[in-house]
mmCIF file of N, CA and C in Angstrom:
data_model
loop_
_atom_site.group_PDB
_atom_site.id
_atom_site.type_symbol
_atom_site.label_atom_id
_atom_site.label_comp_id
_atom_site.label_asym_id
_atom_site.label_seq_id
_atom_site.Cartn_x
_atom_site.Cartn_y
_atom_site.Cartn_z
ATOM 1 N N UNK P 29 141.114 225.501 144.479
ATOM 2 C CA UNK P 29 141.140 224.695 143.271
ATOM 3 C C UNK P 29 139.901 223.819 143.239
ATOM 4 N N UNK P 30 138.973 224.109 142.420
ATOM 5 C CA UNK P 30 137.772 223.297 142.325
ATOM 6 C C UNK P 30 138.098 221.968 141.656
ATOM 7 N N UNK P 31 137.923 220.889 142.404
ATOM 8 C CA UNK P 31 138.226 219.563 141.907
ATOM 9 C C UNK P 31 137.062 218.654 142.245
ATOM 10 N N UNK P 32 136.557 217.940 141.250
ATOM 11 C CA UNK P 32 135.457 217.026 141.515
ATOM 12 C C UNK P 32 135.927 215.746 142.177
ATOM 13 N N UNK P 33 136.902 215.068 141.556
ATOM 14 C CA UNK P 33 137.383 213.806 142.090
ATOM 15 C C UNK P 33 138.872 213.674 141.840
ATOM 16 N N UNK P 34 139.554 213.000 142.756
ATOM 17 C CA UNK P 34 140.975 212.692 142.614
ATOM 18 C C UNK P 34 141.145 211.230 142.993
ATOM 19 N N UNK P 35 141.945 210.512 142.214
ATOM 20 C CA UNK P 35 142.153 209.087 142.471
ATOM 21 C C UNK P 35 143.574 208.701 142.093
ATOM 22 N N UNK P 36 144.204 207.884 142.931
ATOM 23 C CA UNK P 36 145.480 207.262 142.585
ATOM 24 C C UNK P 36 145.593 205.972 143.385
ATOM 25 N N UNK P 37 146.326 204.997 142.835
ATOM 26 C CA UNK P 37 146.479 203.723 143.527
ATOM 27 C C UNK P 37 147.775 203.049 143.111
ATOM 28 N N UNK P 38 148.191 202.087 143.930
ATOM 29 C CA UNK P 38 149.361 201.268 143.620
ATOM 30 C C UNK P 38 149.130 199.879 144.197
ATOM 31 N N UNK P 39 149.244 198.865 143.333
ATOM 32 C CA UNK P 39 149.093 197.473 143.745
ATOM 33 C C UNK P 39 150.480 196.894 143.992
ATOM 34 N N UNK P 40 150.645 196.171 145.089
ATOM 35 C CA UNK P 40 151.914 195.512 145.381
ATOM 36 C C UNK P 40 152.188 194.463 144.310
ATOM 37 N N UNK P 41 153.455 194.211 144.006
ATOM 38 C CA UNK P 41 153.801 193.307 142.899
ATOM 39 C C UNK P 41 153.255 191.895 143.101
ATOM 40 N N UNK P 42 153.027 191.467 144.348
ATOM 41 C CA UNK P 42 152.395 190.168 144.599
ATOM 42 C C UNK P 42 150.923 190.170 144.200
ATOM 43 N N UNK P 43 150.349 191.350 144.019
ATOM 44 C CA UNK P 43 148.951 191.467 143.620
ATOM 45 C C UNK P 43 147.956 191.278 144.750
ATOM 46 N N UNK P 44 148.436 191.202 145.993
ATOM 47 C CA UNK P 44 147.546 190.911 147.114
ATOM 48 C C UNK P 44 146.991 192.137 147.824
ATOM 49 N N UNK P 45 147.741 193.251 147.796
ATOM 50 C CA UNK P 45 147.329 194.464 148.498
ATOM 51 C C UNK P 45 147.489 195.680 147.605
ATOM 52 N N UNK P 46 146.674 196.692 147.878
ATOM 53 C CA UNK P 46 146.776 197.955 147.138
ATOM 54 C C UNK P 46 146.555 199.118 148.088
ATOM 55 N N UNK P 47 147.276 200.189 147.838
ATOM 56 C CA UNK P 47 147.014 201.459 148.487
ATOM 57 C C UNK P 47 146.213 202.306 147.518
ATOM 58 N N UNK P 48 145.159 202.939 147.999
ATOM 59 C CA UNK P 48 144.260 203.703 147.129
ATOM 60 C C UNK P 48 143.920 205.032 147.798
ATOM 61 N N UNK P 49 144.098 206.127 147.061
ATOM 62 C CA UNK P 49 143.614 207.423 147.533
ATOM 63 C C UNK P 49 142.417 207.809 146.695
ATOM 64 N N UNK P 50 141.357 208.269 147.373
ATOM 65 C CA UNK P 50 140.160 208.717 146.674
ATOM 66 C C UNK P 50 139.627 209.985 147.334
ATOM 67 N N UNK P 51 139.455 211.021 146.519
ATOM 68 C CA UNK P 51 138.760 212.237 146.932
ATOM 69 C C UNK P 51 137.494 212.291 146.100
ATOM 70 N N UNK P 52 136.339 212.336 146.750
ATOM 71 C CA UNK P 52 135.054 212.231 146.050
ATOM 72 C C UNK P 52 134.361 213.569 145.810
ATOM 73 N N UNK P 53 135.080 214.663 146.023
ATOM 74 C CA UNK P 53 134.478 215.980 145.879
ATOM 75 C C UNK P 53 134.139 216.616 147.211
ATOM 76 N N UNK P 54 134.144 215.808 148.278
ATOM 77 C CA UNK P 54 133.852 216.309 149.622
ATOM 78 C C UNK P 54 134.916 215.920 150.638
ATOM 79 N N UNK P 55 135.396 214.698 150.548
ATOM 80 C CA UNK P 55 136.414 214.231 151.495
ATOM 81 C C UNK P 55 137.368 213.273 150.798
ATOM 82 N N UNK P 56 138.571 213.166 151.364
ATOM 83 C CA UNK P 56 139.583 212.292 150.796
ATOM 84 C C UNK P 56 140.080 211.298 151.824
ATOM 85 N N UNK P 57 140.194 210.040 151.399
ATOM 86 C CA UNK P 57 140.674 208.969 152.264
ATOM 87 C C UNK P 57 141.735 208.161 151.537
ATOM 88 N N UNK P 58 142.683 207.640 152.324
ATOM 89 C CA UNK P 58 143.690 206.714 151.846
ATOM 90 C C UNK P 58 143.294 205.348 152.392
ATOM 91 N N UNK P 59 143.149 204.361 151.497
ATOM 92 C CA UNK P 59 142.666 203.035 151.869
ATOM 93 C C UNK P 59 143.743 201.979 151.656
ATOM 94 N N UNK P 60 143.691 200.946 152.487
ATOM 95 C CA UNK P 60 144.439 199.725 152.234
ATOM 96 C C UNK P 60 143.424 198.678 151.820
ATOM 97 N N UNK P 61 143.608 198.130 150.620
ATOM 98 C CA UNK P 61 142.693 197.139 150.050
ATOM 99 C C UNK P 61 143.353 195.775 149.990
ATOM 100 N N UNK P 62 142.573 194.736 150.267
ATOM 101 C CA UNK P 62 142.977 193.368 149.959
ATOM 102 C C UNK P 62 142.422 193.096 148.566
ATOM 103 N N UNK P 63 143.289 192.712 147.631
ATOM 104 C CA UNK P 63 142.875 192.611 146.231
ATOM 105 C C UNK P 63 142.689 191.188 145.744
ATOM 106 N N UNK P 64 142.920 190.214 146.600
ATOM 107 C CA UNK P 64 142.710 188.839 146.161
ATOM 108 C C UNK P 64 141.776 188.141 147.125
ATOM 109 N N UNK P 65 141.267 187.017 146.694
ATOM 110 C CA UNK P 65 140.320 186.275 147.518
ATOM 111 C C UNK P 65 139.000 186.157 146.795
ATOM 112 N N UNK P 66 138.140 185.314 147.298
ATOM 113 C CA UNK P 66 136.885 185.022 146.637
ATOM 114 C C UNK P 66 135.868 186.141 146.647
ATOM 115 N N UNK P 67 136.031 187.127 147.521
ATOM 116 C CA UNK P 67 135.023 188.171 147.629
ATOM 117 C C UNK P 67 135.417 189.468 146.940
ATOM 118 N N UNK P 68 136.443 189.435 146.106
ATOM 119 C CA UNK P 68 136.852 190.649 145.409
ATOM 120 C C UNK P 68 137.606 191.594 146.321
ATOM 121 N N UNK P 69 137.642 192.862 145.943
ATOM 122 C CA UNK P 69 138.380 193.862 146.710
ATOM 123 C C UNK P 69 137.694 194.119 148.053
ATOM 124 N N UNK P 70 138.520 194.227 149.089
ATOM 125 C CA UNK P 70 137.987 194.468 150.423
ATOM 126 C C UNK P 70 138.819 195.554 151.089
ATOM 127 N N UNK P 71 138.152 196.559 151.646
ATOM 128 C CA UNK P 71 138.853 197.601 152.386
ATOM 129 C C UNK P 71 139.264 197.031 153.739
ATOM 130 N N UNK P 72 140.567 197.093 154.014
ATOM 131 C CA UNK P 72 141.088 196.632 155.296
ATOM 132 C C UNK P 72 141.039 197.765 156.316
ATOM 133 N N UNK P 73 141.454 198.964 155.883
ATOM 134 C CA UNK P 73 141.470 200.114 156.788
ATOM 135 C C UNK P 73 141.494 201.393 155.965
ATOM 136 N N UNK P 74 141.235 202.509 156.622
ATOM 137 C CA UNK P 74 141.268 203.807 155.943
ATOM 138 C C UNK P 74 141.887 204.856 156.861
ATOM 139 N N UNK P 75 142.465 205.872 156.231
ATOM 140 C CA UNK P 75 143.027 207.017 156.941
ATOM 141 C C UNK P 75 142.393 208.270 156.353
ATOM 142 N N UNK P 76 141.812 209.104 157.200
ATOM 143 C CA UNK P 76 141.228 210.360 156.731
ATOM 144 C C UNK P 76 142.357 211.304 156.324
ATOM 145 N N UNK P 77 142.287 211.837 155.110
ATOM 146 C CA UNK P 77 143.293 212.778 154.627
ATOM 147 C C UNK P 77 142.770 214.206 154.720
ATOM 148 N N UNK P 78 141.580 214.467 154.189
ATOM 149 C CA UNK P 78 141.026 215.818 154.279
ATOM 150 C C UNK P 78 139.529 215.823 154.052
ATOM 151 N N UNK P 79 138.902 216.888 154.534
ATOM 152 C CA UNK P 79 137.504 217.191 154.238
ATOM 153 C C UNK P 79 137.479 218.585 153.647
ATOM 154 N N UNK P 80 136.559 218.808 152.728
ATOM 155 C CA UNK P 80 136.493 220.105 152.069
ATOM 156 C C UNK P 80 137.300 220.113 150.780
ATOM 157 N N UNK P 81 137.490 221.305 150.249
ATOM 158 C CA UNK P 81 138.168 221.462 148.961
ATOM 159 C C UNK P 81 139.686 221.380 149.128
ATOM 160 N N UNK P 82 140.355 220.511 148.366
ATOM 161 C CA UNK P 82 141.812 220.406 148.476
ATOM 162 C C UNK P 82 142.519 221.566 147.785
ATOM 163 N N UNK P 83 143.756 221.812 148.193
ATOM 164 C CA UNK P 83 144.588 222.811 147.518
ATOM 165 C C UNK P 83 145.566 222.123 146.561
ATOM 166 N N UNK P 84 145.252 220.872 146.199
ATOM 167 C CA UNK P 84 146.091 220.104 145.283
ATOM 168 C C UNK P 84 145.212 219.429 144.235
ATOM 169 N N UNK P 85 145.847 218.963 143.168
ATOM 170 C CA UNK P 85 145.137 218.289 142.082
ATOM 171 C C UNK P 85 145.613 216.843 141.984
ATOM 172 N N UNK P 86 145.017 216.101 141.083
ATOM 173 C CA UNK P 86 145.410 214.709 140.874
ATOM 174 C C UNK P 86 146.880 214.596 140.476
ATOM 175 N N UNK P 87 147.399 215.573 139.759
ATOM 176 C CA UNK P 87 148.807 215.555 139.354
ATOM 177 C C UNK P 87 149.748 215.705 140.544
ATOM 178 N N UNK P 88 149.256 216.190 141.680
ATOM 179 C CA UNK P 88 150.076 216.409 142.876
ATOM 180 C C UNK P 88 150.150 215.199 143.800
ATOM 181 N N UNK P 89 149.335 214.171 143.562
ATOM 182 C CA UNK P 89 149.290 213.036 144.486
ATOM 183 C C UNK P 89 149.968 211.804 143.890
ATOM 184 N N UNK P 90 150.477 210.973 144.794
ATOM 185 C CA UNK P 90 151.131 209.727 144.392
ATOM 186 C C UNK P 90 150.942 208.701 145.496
ATOM 187 N N UNK P 91 150.548 207.499 145.107
ATOM 188 C CA UNK P 91 150.520 206.354 146.011
ATOM 189 C C UNK P 91 151.613 205.416 145.534
ATOM 190 N N UNK P 92 152.514 205.006 146.457
ATOM 191 C CA UNK P 92 153.571 204.073 146.058
ATOM 192 C C UNK P 92 154.007 203.218 147.237
ATOM 193 N N UNK P 93 154.562 202.054 146.895
ATOM 194 C CA UNK P 93 155.100 201.125 147.877
ATOM 195 C C UNK P 93 156.544 201.485 148.179
ATOM 196 N N UNK P 94 157.002 201.155 149.395
ATOM 197 C CA UNK P 94 158.406 201.363 149.746
ATOM 198 C C UNK P 94 159.270 200.336 149.005
ATOM 199 N N UNK P 95 160.578 200.416 149.184
ATOM 200 C CA UNK P 95 161.498 199.570 148.417
ATOM 201 C C UNK P 95 161.324 198.084 148.700
ATOM 202 N N UNK P 96 160.887 197.724 149.897
ATOM 203 C CA UNK P 96 160.681 196.312 150.254
ATOM 204 C C UNK P 96 159.229 195.864 150.053
ATOM 205 N N UNK P 97 158.378 196.771 149.611
ATOM 206 C CA UNK P 97 156.942 196.518 149.448
ATOM 207 C C UNK P 97 156.294 196.019 150.744
ATOM 208 N N UNK P 98 156.744 196.597 151.856
ATOM 209 C CA UNK P 98 156.153 196.298 153.156
ATOM 210 C C UNK P 98 155.190 197.388 153.609
ATOM 211 N N UNK P 99 155.389 198.602 153.087
ATOM 212 C CA UNK P 99 154.538 199.741 153.438
ATOM 213 C C UNK P 99 154.125 200.459 152.161
ATOM 214 N N UNK P 100 152.907 200.989 152.185
ATOM 215 C CA UNK P 100 152.430 201.789 151.060
ATOM 216 C C UNK P 100 152.146 203.188 151.589
ATOM 217 N N UNK P 101 152.567 204.192 150.819
ATOM 218 C CA UNK P 101 152.446 205.561 151.276
ATOM 219 C C UNK P 101 151.657 206.444 150.334
ATOM 220 N N UNK P 102 151.109 207.511 150.896
ATOM 221 C CA UNK P 102 150.372 208.518 150.139
ATOM 222 C C UNK P 102 151.133 209.832 150.226
ATOM 223 N N UNK P 103 151.466 210.390 149.062
ATOM 224 C CA UNK P 103 152.254 211.613 148.958
ATOM 225 C C UNK P 103 151.428 212.738 148.335
ATOM 226 N N UNK P 104 151.617 213.952 148.833
ATOM 227 C CA UNK P 104 151.078 215.163 148.218
ATOM 228 C C UNK P 104 152.260 216.068 147.927
ATOM 229 N N UNK P 105 152.448 216.376 146.654
ATOM 230 C CA UNK P 105 153.582 217.207 146.212
ATOM 231 C C UNK P 105 154.913 216.687 146.753
ATOM 232 N N UNK P 106 155.083 215.374 146.715
ATOM 233 C CA UNK P 106 156.327 214.751 147.140
ATOM 234 C C UNK P 106 156.502 214.586 148.632
ATOM 235 N N UNK P 107 155.520 215.010 149.429
ATOM 236 C CA UNK P 107 155.590 214.895 150.885
ATOM 237 C C UNK P 107 154.719 213.717 151.327
ATOM 238 N N UNK P 108 155.306 212.819 152.110
ATOM 239 C CA UNK P 108 154.610 211.634 152.601
ATOM 240 C C UNK P 108 153.667 212.018 153.741
ATOM 241 N N UNK P 109 152.359 211.775 153.535
ATOM 242 C CA UNK P 109 151.344 212.159 154.519
ATOM 243 C C UNK P 109 150.708 210.982 155.246
ATOM 244 N N UNK P 110 150.731 209.785 154.668
ATOM 245 C CA UNK P 110 150.076 208.645 155.311
ATOM 246 C C UNK P 110 150.731 207.347 154.850
ATOM 247 N N UNK P 111 150.720 206.352 155.742
ATOM 248 C CA UNK P 111 151.353 205.060 155.473
ATOM 249 C C UNK P 111 150.492 203.944 156.050
ATOM 250 N N UNK P 112 150.438 202.828 155.316
ATOM 251 C CA UNK P 112 149.919 201.571 155.855
ATOM 252 C C UNK P 112 151.052 200.562 155.872
ATOM 253 N N UNK P 113 151.143 199.797 156.964
ATOM 254 C CA UNK P 113 152.100 198.707 157.092
ATOM 255 C C UNK P 113 151.388 197.422 156.680
ATOM 256 N N UNK P 114 151.975 196.665 155.760
ATOM 257 C CA UNK P 114 151.319 195.462 155.250
ATOM 258 C C UNK P 114 151.411 194.277 156.207
ATOM 259 N N UNK P 115 152.278 194.347 157.221
ATOM 260 C CA UNK P 115 152.414 193.224 158.155
ATOM 261 C C UNK P 115 151.262 193.167 159.152
ATOM 262 N N UNK P 116 150.943 194.309 159.741
ATOM 263 C CA UNK P 116 149.877 194.322 160.741
ATOM 264 C C UNK P 116 148.717 195.244 160.361
ATOM 265 N N UNK P 117 148.783 195.780 159.142
ATOM 266 C CA UNK P 117 147.715 196.628 158.587
ATOM 267 C C UNK P 117 147.489 197.915 159.381
ATOM 268 N N UNK P 118 148.488 198.369 160.113
ATOM 269 C CA UNK P 118 148.337 199.617 160.855
ATOM 270 C C UNK P 118 148.513 200.816 159.937
ATOM 271 N N UNK P 119 147.755 201.847 160.216
ATOM 272 C CA UNK P 119 147.841 203.090 159.465
ATOM 273 C C UNK P 119 148.480 204.183 160.299
ATOM 274 N N UNK P 120 149.188 205.078 159.631
ATOM 275 C CA UNK P 120 149.870 206.185 160.299
ATOM 276 C C UNK P 120 149.658 207.459 159.488
ATOM 277 N N UNK P 121 149.516 208.580 160.186
ATOM 278 C CA UNK P 121 149.442 209.871 159.514
ATOM 279 C C UNK P 121 148.031 210.256 159.127
ATOM 280 N N UNK P 122 147.954 211.079 158.078
ATOM 281 C CA UNK P 122 146.675 211.596 157.616
ATOM 282 C C UNK P 122 146.454 213.022 158.079
ATOM 283 N N UNK P 123 145.195 213.455 158.000
ATOM 284 C CA UNK P 123 144.778 214.796 158.424
ATOM 285 C C UNK P 123 145.620 215.903 157.795
ATOM 286 N N UNK P 124 145.668 215.892 156.471
ATOM 287 C CA UNK P 124 146.420 216.894 155.710
ATOM 288 C C UNK P 124 145.878 218.297 155.953
ATOM 289 N N UNK P 125 146.798 219.230 156.135
ATOM 290 C CA UNK P 125 146.495 220.663 156.159
ATOM 291 C C UNK P 125 147.618 221.365 155.420
ATOM 292 N N UNK P 126 147.299 222.330 154.567
ATOM 293 C CA UNK P 126 148.334 223.001 153.777
ATOM 294 C C UNK P 126 149.401 223.683 154.620
ATOM 295 N N UNK P 127 149.042 224.140 155.816
ATOM 296 C CA UNK P 127 149.979 224.886 156.652
ATOM 297 C C UNK P 127 150.675 224.015 157.698
ATOM 298 N N UNK P 128 150.586 222.693 157.563
ATOM 299 C CA UNK P 128 151.143 221.785 158.563
ATOM 300 C C UNK P 128 152.165 220.840 157.945
ATOM 301 N N UNK P 129 152.855 220.122 158.822
ATOM 302 C CA UNK P 129 153.775 219.074 158.397
ATOM 303 C C UNK P 129 153.199 217.738 158.848
ATOM 304 N N UNK P 130 153.496 216.666 158.110
ATOM 305 C CA UNK P 130 152.996 215.350 158.516
ATOM 306 C C UNK P 130 153.556 214.951 159.880
ATOM 307 N N UNK P 131 152.781 214.232 160.638
ATOM 308 C CA UNK P 131 153.213 213.787 161.956
ATOM 309 C C UNK P 131 153.706 212.353 161.956
ATOM 310 N N UNK P 132 154.512 211.981 160.973
ATOM 311 C CA UNK P 132 155.010 210.612 160.871
ATOM 312 C C UNK P 132 156.362 210.474 161.566
ATOM 313 N N UNK P 133 156.559 209.371 162.252
ATOM 314 C CA UNK P 133 157.807 209.110 162.960
ATOM 315 C C UNK P 133 158.854 208.523 162.015
ATOM 316 N N UNK P 134 160.148 208.769 162.286
ATOM 317 C CA UNK P 134 161.213 208.269 161.404
ATOM 318 C C UNK P 134 161.171 206.761 161.181
ATOM 319 N N UNK P 135 160.864 205.978 162.210
ATOM 320 C CA UNK P 135 160.839 204.522 162.038
ATOM 321 C C UNK P 135 159.694 204.070 161.140
ATOM 322 N N UNK P 136 158.650 204.863 161.043
ATOM 323 C CA UNK P 136 157.508 204.519 160.194
ATOM 324 C C UNK P 136 157.817 204.783 158.724
ATOM 325 N N UNK P 137 158.578 205.830 158.436
ATOM 326 C CA UNK P 137 158.856 206.197 157.037
ATOM 327 C C UNK P 137 160.053 205.449 156.456
ATOM 328 N N UNK P 138 160.744 204.671 157.283
ATOM 329 C CA UNK P 138 161.898 203.906 156.807
ATOM 330 C C UNK P 138 161.498 203.057 155.600
ATOM 331 N N UNK P 139 162.310 203.064 154.579
ATOM 332 C CA UNK P 139 162.030 202.308 153.366
ATOM 333 C C UNK P 139 161.564 203.183 152.218
ATOM 334 N N UNK P 140 161.168 204.417 152.526
ATOM 335 C CA UNK P 140 160.728 205.344 151.486
ATOM 336 C C UNK P 140 161.847 206.283 151.039
ATOM 337 N N UNK P 141 163.020 206.190 151.664
ATOM 338 C CA UNK P 141 164.136 207.064 151.303
ATOM 339 C C UNK P 141 163.937 208.495 151.751
ATOM 340 N N UNK P 142 163.228 208.674 152.862
ATOM 341 C CA UNK P 142 162.908 210.007 153.371
ATOM 342 C C UNK P 142 163.611 210.216 154.704
ATOM 343 N N UNK P 143 164.183 211.380 154.880
ATOM 344 C CA UNK P 143 164.785 211.755 156.153
ATOM 345 C C UNK P 143 163.928 212.853 156.764
ATOM 346 N N UNK P 144 163.490 212.635 157.993
ATOM 347 C CA UNK P 144 162.661 213.641 158.677
ATOM 348 C C UNK P 144 163.518 214.544 159.529
#
């Protein structure tokens, strides 16, 4: 699937943090952004999702916060591939491959309504 760019994001209701996925035509990363403060948006951390041409489109991706807005996740076709925790800014997952399953632990995905 030839895709130039893919983008999706979700800002926490407090307006302080955002999860952002960006594919620039060569590689895709999931970012945790700090959205408030005097210096504008600041990348806190990133998780590598893929390099090369994706087998998905912008319509297949979703960035959303969990029910408590403590973690933000990146989904491809409804499957959770990466998470950032807003308490300690740790990232989990990434490295998407079409023939693989995400390597996320059950305690990390808690709050997203997902059973592994």
